[in-house]
Every structure is written in structure tokens, then in C-alpha cells.
Amino acid sequence: MPPIEADEFYADHMDELDSAHETAAAVAEETDHATFLDASEVWGEEYSREHDGSIDRSDDGIHTCPQGAARFTSWFLDELSDHHQGFSPAPAERWANAGWSDAEVFTGC
């Protein structure tokens, strides 16, 4: 998960959230059927609302905006294609501007 700015709900759970990546990596290491993908390449180690001058995260400090969702999805699809022979993701031009980014669910962007 990306780093967040904890609100009053998440404030009491930050220790668990901060260690989630270590737990996921340990579980993946114990099996031949899982791969840990470190999304800090996308989100960074610290919360940031903007990335390269574009708004990636909602002003609530938790949710993603269309730009961030598309950037993460593009990274994730590339990672999947690197790990799964025969998987070829659609180019971002085909899905990133297909109307979903105008959805009302993206608030505070």
C-alpha cells in the first residue's frame, strides 16, 4: 500500500500498516507461488500528494486520484508482464483515458 497521512481511524493502526510490507515479503518468500512486489518505486517511502507535478493522491491523505491510480496500474501491469510469461498488458493509451478517471469516486483530487 502507498504511504498515507493517517486520519483518526488509521492513527491507531500505523504500526501494523508500517510493517505490512515486511509481512507480505516474508509470506511471499516462504512459497513458490507468490512474488512480493515493492510498490515504493511508485509511491516512495513517505506520503506525497504530488508526483512530478501531478496530483496522485486525494486531499484526504489516503485515497488515490486518477493520475496516481493510472501510474500505479501501469507499473503493476509491467511488473506482472515481467513475472508471467505470455502476459502482455494493454498499452496505457488504451485504458488510462477511457472515461473511468471522471468517476465521482475520485474526490479531493
PDB file of C-alpha atoms in Angstrom:
ATOM      1  CA  MET A   1       0.000   0.000   0.000  1.00  0.00           C
ATOM      2  CA  PRO A   2       1.168   3.546  -0.508  1.00  0.00           C
ATOM      3  CA  PRO A   3       2.223   5.647   2.461  1.00  0.00           C
ATOM      4  CA  ILE A   4      -0.708   7.602   3.892  1.00  0.00           C
ATOM      5  CA  GLU A   5      -1.386  10.608   6.087  1.00  0.00           C
ATOM      6  CA  ALA A   6      -3.220   8.908   8.894  1.00  0.00           C
ATOM      7  CA  ASP A   7      -6.634  10.202   9.852  1.00  0.00           C
ATOM      8  CA  GLU A   8      -8.193   9.437  13.241  1.00  0.00           C
ATOM      9  CA  PHE A   9      -9.247   5.953  12.082  1.00  0.00           C
ATOM     10  CA  TYR A  10      -5.813   4.898  10.806  1.00  0.00           C
ATOM     11  CA  ALA A  11      -3.775   6.638  13.527  1.00  0.00           C
ATOM     12  CA  ASP A  12      -4.146   3.679  15.912  1.00  0.00           C
ATOM     13  CA  HIS A  13      -3.116   1.210  13.188  1.00  0.00           C
ATOM     14  CA  MET A  14       0.021   2.786  11.739  1.00  0.00           C
ATOM     15  CA  ASP A  15       2.384   0.251  13.352  1.00  0.00           C
ATOM     16  CA  GLU A  16       0.520  -2.571  11.623  1.00  0.00           C
ATOM     17  CA  LEU A  17       0.393  -0.707   8.331  1.00  0.00           C
ATOM     18  CA  ASP A  18       4.084   0.186   8.529  1.00  0.00           C
ATOM     19  CA  SER A  19       5.016  -3.486   8.924  1.00  0.00           C
ATOM     20  CA  ALA A  20       2.596  -4.843   6.286  1.00  0.00           C
ATOM     21  CA  HIS A  21       5.227  -4.837   3.530  1.00  0.00           C
ATOM     22  CA  GLU A  22       7.636  -6.870   5.681  1.00  0.00           C
ATOM     23  CA  THR A  23       4.919  -9.400   6.449  1.00  0.00           C
ATOM     24  CA  ALA A  24       3.898  -9.670   2.794  1.00  0.00           C
ATOM     25  CA  ALA A  25       7.526 -10.088   1.699  1.00  0.00           C
ATOM     26  CA  ALA A  26       8.098 -12.823   4.303  1.00  0.00           C
ATOM     27  CA  VAL A  27       4.989 -14.719   3.214  1.00  0.00           C
ATOM     28  CA  ALA A  28       5.975 -14.477  -0.453  1.00  0.00           C
ATOM     29  CA  GLU A  29       9.481 -15.696   0.342  1.00  0.00           C
ATOM     30  CA  GLU A  30       8.087 -18.820   2.010  1.00  0.00           C
ATOM     31  CA  THR A  31       6.225 -20.010  -1.075  1.00  0.00           C
ATOM     32  CA  ASP A  32       6.965 -20.696  -4.713  1.00  0.00           C
ATOM     33  CA  HIS A  33       3.510 -19.423  -5.650  1.00  0.00           C
ATOM     34  CA  ALA A  34       3.795 -15.765  -4.666  1.00  0.00           C
ATOM     35  CA  THR A  35       6.010 -12.837  -5.553  1.00  0.00           C
ATOM     36  CA  PHE A  36       6.407  -9.729  -3.442  1.00  0.00           C
ATOM     37  CA  LEU A  37       6.251  -6.550  -5.492  1.00  0.00           C
ATOM     38  CA  ASP A  38       7.554  -3.445  -3.755  1.00  0.00           C
ATOM     39  CA  ALA A  39       5.409  -0.520  -4.866  1.00  0.00           C
ATOM     40  CA  SER A  40       7.623   2.004  -3.099  1.00  0.00           C
ATOM     41  CA  GLU A  41       9.103   2.503  -6.563  1.00  0.00           C
ATOM     42  CA  VAL A  42       5.759   4.090  -7.437  1.00  0.00           C
ATOM     43  CA  TRP A  43       4.710   5.747  -4.193  1.00  0.00           C
ATOM     44  CA  GLY A  44       8.014   6.428  -2.448  1.00  0.00           C
ATOM     45  CA  GLU A  45       8.780   5.783   1.196  1.00  0.00           C
ATOM     46  CA  GLU A  46       6.948   8.847   2.561  1.00  0.00           C
ATOM     47  CA  TYR A  47       3.496  10.220   1.823  1.00  0.00           C
ATOM     48  CA  SER A  48       3.430  12.704  -1.011  1.00  0.00           C
ATOM     49  CA  ARG A  49       0.312  14.086  -2.650  1.00  0.00           C
ATOM     50  CA  GLU A  50       2.109  15.097  -5.839  1.00  0.00           C
ATOM     51  CA  HIS A  51       4.451  13.254  -8.159  1.00  0.00           C
ATOM     52  CA  ASP A  52       6.335  15.068 -10.914  1.00  0.00           C
ATOM     53  CA  GLY A  53       3.919  17.996 -10.695  1.00  0.00           C
ATOM     54  CA  SER A  54       0.729  15.901 -10.948  1.00  0.00           C
ATOM     55  CA  ILE A  55      -1.746  15.165  -8.151  1.00  0.00           C
ATOM     56  CA  ASP A  56      -1.525  11.438  -7.318  1.00  0.00           C
ATOM     57  CA  ARG A  57      -3.400  11.379  -4.020  1.00  0.00           C
ATOM     58  CA  SER A  58      -6.661  12.743  -2.681  1.00  0.00           C
ATOM     59  CA  ASP A  59      -6.584  15.601  -0.214  1.00  0.00           C
ATOM     60  CA  ASP A  60      -7.756  13.148   2.469  1.00  0.00           C
ATOM     61  CA  GLY A  61      -4.191  11.742   2.558  1.00  0.00           C
ATOM     62  CA  ILE A  62      -5.356   8.179   1.946  1.00  0.00           C
ATOM     63  CA  HIS A  63      -7.009   7.570  -1.415  1.00  0.00           C
ATOM     64  CA  THR A  64      -5.521   7.792  -4.888  1.00  0.00           C
ATOM     65  CA  CYS A  65      -6.519  10.172  -7.649  1.00  0.00           C
ATOM     66  CA  PRO A  66      -6.874   9.082 -11.284  1.00  0.00           C
ATOM     67  CA  GLN A  67      -3.284  10.081 -12.101  1.00  0.00           C
ATOM     68  CA  GLY A  68      -1.924   8.020  -9.198  1.00  0.00           C
ATOM     69  CA  ALA A  69      -4.177   5.072  -9.976  1.00  0.00           C
ATOM     70  CA  ALA A  70      -3.063   5.083 -13.612  1.00  0.00           C
ATOM     71  CA  ARG A  71       0.621   5.433 -12.710  1.00  0.00           C
ATOM     72  CA  PHE A  72       0.385   2.556 -10.214  1.00  0.00           C
ATOM     73  CA  THR A  73      -1.579   0.373 -12.643  1.00  0.00           C
ATOM     74  CA  SER A  74       0.933   0.947 -15.416  1.00  0.00           C
ATOM     75  CA  TRP A  75       3.773  -0.047 -13.076  1.00  0.00           C
ATOM     76  CA  PHE A  76       1.829  -3.071 -11.789  1.00  0.00           C
ATOM     77  CA  LEU A  77       0.999  -4.334 -15.287  1.00  0.00           C
ATOM     78  CA  ASP A  78       4.661  -4.029 -16.291  1.00  0.00           C
ATOM     79  CA  GLU A  79       5.660  -5.991 -13.180  1.00  0.00           C
ATOM     80  CA  LEU A  80       3.118  -8.706 -13.987  1.00  0.00           C
ATOM     81  CA  SER A  81       4.424  -8.998 -17.540  1.00  0.00           C
ATOM     82  CA  ASP A  82       7.969  -9.364 -16.174  1.00  0.00           C
ATOM     83  CA  HIS A  83       6.873 -12.202 -13.856  1.00  0.00           C
ATOM     84  CA  HIS A  84       4.354 -14.055 -16.015  1.00  0.00           C
ATOM     85  CA  GLN A  85       5.471 -15.294 -19.394  1.00  0.00           C
ATOM     86  CA  GLY A  86       2.844 -14.666 -22.045  1.00  0.00           C
ATOM     87  CA  PHE A  87       1.126 -11.839 -20.157  1.00  0.00           C
ATOM     88  CA  SER A  88       1.092  -8.725 -22.274  1.00  0.00           C
ATOM     89  CA  PRO A  89      -0.700  -5.704 -20.824  1.00  0.00           C
ATOM     90  CA  ALA A  90      -2.678  -3.316 -22.983  1.00  0.00           C
ATOM     91  CA  PRO A  91      -0.896  -0.023 -23.631  1.00  0.00           C
ATOM     92  CA  ALA A  92      -1.858   2.682 -21.139  1.00  0.00           C
ATOM     93  CA  GLU A  93      -3.217   4.786 -24.007  1.00  0.00           C
ATOM     94  CA  ARG A  94      -5.999   2.204 -24.405  1.00  0.00           C
ATOM     95  CA  TRP A  95      -7.202   2.177 -20.806  1.00  0.00           C
ATOM     96  CA  ALA A  96      -5.939   5.282 -18.998  1.00  0.00           C
ATOM     97  CA  ASN A  97      -8.199   7.743 -20.804  1.00  0.00           C
ATOM     98  CA  ALA A  98     -11.247   5.515 -21.199  1.00  0.00           C
ATOM     99  CA  GLY A  99     -13.592   7.638 -19.055  1.00  0.00           C
ATOM    100  CA  TRP A 100     -13.122   5.969 -15.658  1.00  0.00           C
ATOM    101  CA  SER A 101     -10.966   8.840 -14.408  1.00  0.00           C
ATOM    102  CA  ASP A 102     -14.004  11.144 -14.460  1.00  0.00           C
ATOM    103  CA  ALA A 103     -15.845   8.970 -11.929  1.00  0.00           C
ATOM    104  CA  GLU A 104     -17.327  10.723  -8.901  1.00  0.00           C
ATOM    105  CA  VAL A 105     -15.500   8.309  -6.581  1.00  0.00           C
ATOM    106  CA  PHE A 106     -12.322  10.336  -7.093  1.00  0.00           C
ATOM    107  CA  THR A 107     -12.905  13.132  -4.602  1.00  0.00           C
ATOM    108  CA  GLY A 108     -10.405  15.660  -3.344  1.00  0.00           C
ATOM    109  CA  CYS A 109      -8.196  15.372  -6.415  1.00  0.00           C
TER     110      CYS A 109
END
